[in-house]
Amino acid sequence: MLTRLVLTDFRNHADLTLSPGAGFVVLTGANGAGKTNILEAVSLLAPGRGFRRVALSDMARQGGAGGFGVAATLEDGGDAAVDIATGAVATAPERRVVRVNGAAATGNVLAEWLSIVWLTPAMDRLFVEPAGGRRRFLDRLTLALSPGHGLHATRYEAAMRARNRLLADDGPPDDAWLTALEARMAEHGAALDAARRDAVALLVDRLAGEDDGVFPRADLTLEGGSGDAATLVDILRQGRSRDAAAGRTLAGPHRADLSVVHRAKGQPAALASTGEQKALLLGIVLAHAELVAARTGRAPILLLDEVAAHLDPGRRAALFDRLAGHGQVWMTGTEATLFDQIGRDATRIVVGG
């Protein structure tokens, strides 16, 4: 869990220090106070670009020096503590800096120290929007179970970009270099596909063992993908002309999609009501958090932005009961009364108060 969080020139926070405890961390305050910005800062302590997925320069405080910093102390209940910091400096506003215990590190290393999963209002339409959002959602779940997943994704995408550039060049491409890039894509793409399929299978098993309750159970299937490395190499080689004409790679794990079905109704999640979609999404996240805790002994940090405001009192109570005792859960809301059912087992912080 995080025991200390320090923001410097991040979004609207010039200098903010928080000391959250275990369990629930409830952030309340008026709209625009910066509650979601705090959750975004926490999301940057994992590989990737945070839950808003914006340029680093957009995160720097307006009127500040041009860079920003997010620092945290992690503790696991034992004697060891880990200090993690990330941010950007004014002279290189789009270059992310990461440090672990003061030593320079890469963003993918962060997955070795903690797992973070989030739900934001922007994800309410996850099941009806393009596949990219669902793929990123699945990758976040997979990363918590397989910390090396982020590195495979980074290397696959780098090789794919290089292959696309090579295919776009005038004249015949260098066959040896093209073959080498496709071999690299196949190696990391097969690892991506295998880790995703393992995560989906584990989640399906976990969800199958649950009772039907206020959060409906989902059936999950990974569609598309690439199979093993040899299969992907053949797909890429045979698709060179097509990909050159399209200006992009048209097959591979970057085209996969997560299919979600409301189990009790046998209905695709995209056709469910808005409330049912939200409940399905929550059910997946809750099952995943319990799965990660059971398999790794380390519950993921959950970031739930404005989630309580969209639930009726019965579902709110069920959500809080399900989350209790399952690691650190950060939640935001404009009204403190939304969290009355949590009781005293929470760190309550008024933002902007």
XYZ file of C-alpha atoms in Angstrom:
353
model
C 0.000 0.000 0.000
C 0.986 3.645 -0.292
C 1.795 5.203 3.060
C 2.934 8.559 1.683
C 2.132 10.423 -1.531
C 3.750 13.720 -2.526
C 2.681 15.768 -5.556
C 4.754 18.662 -6.832
C 3.371 20.923 -9.567
C 1.033 18.140 -10.684
C -2.176 19.385 -12.326
C -3.744 21.849 -9.853
C -1.612 20.703 -6.905
C 1.465 22.857 -6.347
C 2.589 20.965 -3.259
C 0.477 18.231 -1.681
C 1.415 15.517 0.802
C -0.960 12.742 1.847
C -0.476 9.946 4.392
C -3.083 7.301 3.505
C -3.701 4.269 5.667
C -4.598 0.721 4.785
C -8.063 -0.033 3.436
C -10.301 2.723 2.133
C -8.899 6.135 1.185
C -11.852 8.451 0.593
C -11.274 11.765 -1.179
C -14.176 14.207 -1.098
C -14.556 17.787 -2.205
C -16.196 20.059 -4.707
C -15.971 19.524 -8.450
C -12.655 20.895 -9.671
C -10.910 20.494 -6.305
C -8.435 17.988 -7.755
C -9.704 14.627 -6.456
C -9.378 12.861 -9.788
C -5.979 14.466 -10.292
C -4.756 12.697 -7.153
C -5.964 9.345 -8.489
C -4.270 10.075 -11.806
C -1.016 10.736 -9.953
C -1.301 7.359 -8.214
C -1.978 5.681 -11.570
C 1.392 6.980 -12.806
C 3.121 4.770 -10.231
C 2.469 1.843 -12.590
C 3.742 1.297 -16.151
C 1.986 3.315 -18.818
C 0.665 6.841 -19.184
C -1.836 6.886 -16.334
C -5.570 6.571 -16.660
C -6.061 9.734 -18.709
C -3.371 8.674 -21.229
C -2.322 12.230 -22.029
C 1.010 13.851 -22.773
C 3.280 14.372 -19.778
C 3.367 18.101 -20.451
C -0.397 18.240 -19.894
C 0.094 17.040 -16.327
C 2.415 19.881 -15.323
C 0.711 22.605 -13.310
C -0.201 25.702 -15.267
C 1.925 28.534 -13.974
C 4.494 26.115 -12.582
C 8.102 25.568 -13.619
C 7.139 23.251 -16.468
C 7.807 19.842 -14.939
C 6.088 17.827 -12.221
C 6.800 15.122 -9.679
C 4.877 12.261 -8.076
C 6.618 10.470 -5.204
C 5.373 7.689 -2.975
C 6.473 5.392 -0.183
C 5.259 1.801 -0.434
C 5.038 -0.579 2.498
C 3.862 -4.172 2.701
C 3.369 -4.430 6.455
C 6.924 -5.612 7.052
C 10.118 -3.718 7.769
C 10.931 -2.886 4.143
C 9.771 0.305 2.472
C 10.277 1.332 -1.139
C 10.415 4.897 -2.437
C 9.118 5.400 -5.970
C 9.133 8.649 -7.903
C 8.154 9.649 -11.411
C 7.629 12.857 -13.334
C 9.171 15.116 -15.943
C 11.520 18.094 -15.925
C 10.968 21.418 -17.669
C 13.896 20.898 -20.055
C 12.432 17.569 -21.297
C 8.684 17.820 -20.621
C 7.775 14.672 -22.600
C 10.489 12.409 -21.188
C 9.287 10.412 -18.224
C 11.709 10.006 -15.346
C 11.359 7.050 -12.972
C 13.341 6.361 -9.816
C 13.157 3.481 -7.363
C 14.915 4.098 -4.053
C 16.739 6.970 -5.708
C 18.121 4.927 -8.619
C 17.066 5.551 -12.224
C 14.684 2.917 -13.590
C 12.346 2.292 -16.492
C 8.578 2.556 -16.265
C 8.110 -1.191 -16.742
C 10.063 -1.867 -13.530
C 7.196 -0.317 -11.558
C 5.104 -3.446 -12.145
C 7.487 -5.356 -9.878
C 6.529 -3.211 -6.900
C 2.794 -2.693 -7.077
C -0.282 -3.376 -9.178
C -2.841 -0.670 -9.861
C -6.263 -1.083 -11.495
C -8.766 1.705 -12.013
C -12.313 2.532 -12.977
C -13.173 6.019 -14.156
C -16.380 7.578 -15.513
C -14.747 7.587 -18.957
C -14.804 3.775 -18.844
C -18.592 3.574 -18.453
C -18.884 3.036 -22.218
C -16.062 0.495 -22.372
C -18.277 -2.231 -23.835
C -19.749 -0.130 -26.641
C -16.673 1.787 -27.784
C -13.819 0.541 -30.037
C -11.706 -2.456 -29.069
C -8.665 -0.409 -28.054
C -10.154 0.580 -24.699
C -11.084 -3.007 -23.838
C -7.628 -4.191 -24.873
C -5.966 -1.630 -22.595
C -8.317 -2.636 -19.781
C -7.374 -6.296 -20.224
C -3.682 -5.420 -20.375
C -3.965 -3.591 -17.046
C -5.581 -6.682 -15.502
C -2.958 -8.935 -17.087
C -0.080 -6.781 -15.865
C -1.158 -7.346 -12.260
C -0.829 -11.105 -12.795
C 2.223 -11.024 -15.071
C 4.585 -8.089 -14.360
C 6.611 -8.787 -17.513
C 3.566 -8.093 -19.682
C 4.356 -4.387 -19.982
C 7.873 -5.023 -21.272
C 6.583 -7.407 -23.944
C 4.018 -4.794 -24.996
C 6.643 -2.061 -25.248
C 9.018 -4.182 -27.329
C 6.263 -5.495 -29.581
C 5.022 -1.986 -30.341
C 8.563 -0.685 -30.973
C 9.245 -3.483 -33.460
C 5.864 -2.944 -35.126
C 6.527 0.788 -35.573
C 9.926 0.026 -37.116
C 8.360 -2.546 -39.471
C 5.654 -0.081 -40.534
C 8.301 2.547 -41.335
C 10.347 0.044 -43.301
C 7.333 -1.046 -45.347
C 6.475 2.601 -46.053
C 9.921 3.428 -47.491
C 10.286 3.856 -51.221
C 11.766 0.861 -52.988
C 11.962 -2.744 -51.843
C 12.540 -3.111 -48.086
C 15.631 -4.801 -46.649
C 14.395 -8.397 -46.376
C 16.855 -9.381 -43.648
C 15.935 -6.410 -41.463
C 12.235 -6.949 -42.111
C 12.546 -10.617 -41.154
C 14.393 -9.686 -37.960
C 11.691 -7.179 -36.980
C 8.944 -9.706 -37.646
C 10.767 -12.291 -35.531
C 10.929 -9.766 -32.690
C 7.241 -8.952 -33.067
C 6.428 -12.659 -33.060
C 8.445 -13.338 -29.918
C 6.876 -10.556 -27.866
C 3.471 -10.801 -29.540
C 3.156 -14.480 -28.653
C 4.043 -13.658 -25.041
C 1.401 -10.909 -25.012
C -1.239 -13.227 -26.401
C -0.399 -16.058 -23.987
C -0.468 -13.785 -20.924
C -3.807 -12.279 -21.949
C -5.332 -15.714 -22.482
C -4.044 -16.923 -19.124
C -5.529 -13.855 -17.409
C -8.894 -14.345 -19.118
C -8.968 -18.043 -18.202
C -8.177 -17.303 -14.571
C -10.848 -14.617 -14.424
C -13.430 -16.880 -16.025
C -12.714 -19.551 -13.410
C -12.906 -16.997 -10.608
C -16.194 -15.552 -11.833
C -17.681 -19.019 -12.370
C -17.240 -19.792 -8.677
C -19.132 -16.723 -7.500
C -22.795 -16.469 -6.587
C -25.094 -14.237 -8.572
C -25.510 -11.029 -6.610
C -25.813 -7.301 -7.143
C -22.822 -7.435 -9.500
C -23.743 -9.773 -12.374
C -21.220 -12.331 -13.490
C -19.542 -11.913 -16.838
C -18.287 -14.418 -19.371
C -15.022 -13.289 -20.949
C -13.412 -14.335 -24.215
C -10.294 -13.042 -25.960
C -11.066 -12.641 -29.652
C -8.397 -12.312 -32.296
C -4.794 -12.309 -31.171
C -1.984 -14.191 -32.840
C -1.310 -17.624 -31.382
C 2.274 -18.835 -31.079
C 5.374 -17.132 -32.461
C 5.615 -19.324 -35.561
C 2.022 -18.569 -36.504
C 2.528 -14.833 -36.080
C 5.723 -14.859 -38.167
C 3.783 -16.475 -41.030
C 0.924 -13.984 -40.680
C 3.307 -11.021 -40.806
C 5.339 -12.346 -43.741
C 2.259 -13.123 -45.799
C 0.729 -9.744 -44.974
C 3.622 -7.516 -46.031
C 2.037 -6.224 -49.237
C -1.332 -5.675 -47.582
C 0.249 -3.888 -44.609
C 2.404 -1.715 -46.876
C -0.701 -0.613 -48.784
C -2.607 0.068 -45.561
C 0.287 1.893 -43.891
C -0.085 -0.180 -40.738
C 0.047 -3.767 -39.471
C -3.407 -5.285 -39.850
C -2.982 -8.521 -37.880
C -1.478 -9.403 -34.535
C -2.173 -9.101 -30.805
C -2.613 -5.333 -31.151
C -5.903 -6.134 -32.937
C -7.320 -8.442 -30.251
C -10.569 -7.670 -28.430
C -12.083 -8.654 -25.091
C -15.622 -9.995 -25.496
C -17.857 -9.659 -22.425
C -21.255 -11.319 -22.022
C -23.811 -10.933 -19.224
C -23.864 -14.572 -18.111
C -27.349 -14.736 -16.580
C -28.945 -13.173 -19.663
C -26.638 -14.608 -22.296
C -26.456 -11.085 -23.668
C -23.415 -9.164 -24.966
C -22.424 -6.461 -22.501
C -22.777 -3.860 -25.255
C -26.515 -4.563 -25.341
C -27.007 -4.417 -21.561
C -28.403 -1.348 -19.848
C -26.034 1.369 -18.671
C -26.468 0.270 -15.065
C -25.850 -3.369 -15.951
C -22.695 -2.448 -17.867
C -21.379 -0.572 -14.838
C -22.204 -3.508 -12.568
C -20.542 -5.983 -14.948
C -17.404 -3.867 -15.043
C -17.315 -3.623 -11.255
C -17.820 -7.365 -10.960
C -14.827 -8.020 -13.215
C -12.599 -5.610 -11.297
C -13.617 -7.028 -7.911
C -13.043 -10.608 -9.041
C -9.675 -9.610 -10.489
C -8.572 -7.915 -7.263
C -9.417 -11.053 -5.288
C -7.678 -13.227 -7.879
C -4.474 -11.164 -7.738
C -4.454 -11.218 -3.937
C -4.960 -14.994 -3.876
C -2.250 -15.736 -6.461
C 0.413 -13.196 -5.525
C -0.290 -12.473 -1.873
C -0.420 -8.781 -2.787
C -3.734 -7.072 -3.398
C -3.715 -4.464 -6.170
C -4.375 -0.836 -5.381
C -7.824 0.067 -6.700
C -8.649 3.564 -7.949
C -12.425 4.076 -8.193
C -13.251 7.554 -9.448
C -16.799 8.737 -8.694
C -18.021 5.157 -8.553
C -20.315 5.534 -5.514
C -22.363 8.333 -7.077
C -23.638 5.983 -9.798
C -24.791 3.192 -7.482
C -27.985 2.899 -5.486
C -27.581 2.524 -1.668
C -27.902 -1.265 -1.837
C -25.176 -1.656 -4.437
C -22.975 0.868 -2.615
C -23.226 -1.185 0.568
C -22.486 -4.382 -1.362
C -19.480 -2.746 -3.010
C -18.031 -1.549 0.297
C -18.593 -4.946 1.919
C -16.872 -6.703 -0.981
C -13.889 -4.332 -0.905
C -13.349 -4.375 2.849
C -10.136 -6.117 3.779
C -8.919 -6.425 0.184
C -6.074 -3.938 0.059
C -5.961 -0.205 -0.440
C -8.943 1.302 -2.261
C -8.948 4.966 -3.298
C -12.392 6.439 -3.941
C -13.616 9.914 -4.842
C -16.931 11.695 -4.458
C -18.394 15.136 -4.021
C -20.444 14.165 -0.946
C -18.994 12.571 2.174
C -22.370 10.973 2.903
C -21.871 8.633 -0.082
C -19.327 6.795 2.033
C -21.172 6.637 5.361
C -21.634 2.880 4.997
C -17.880 2.327 5.101
C -17.767 3.236 8.781
C -14.605 4.329 10.517
C -12.213 2.005 8.682
C -11.086 4.650 6.215
C -8.670 7.515 5.664
C -10.934 10.464 4.880
C -9.415 13.451 3.116
C -11.224 16.638 2.094
C -9.534 17.958 -1.051
C -9.474 21.696 -1.449
C -11.010 22.179 1.975
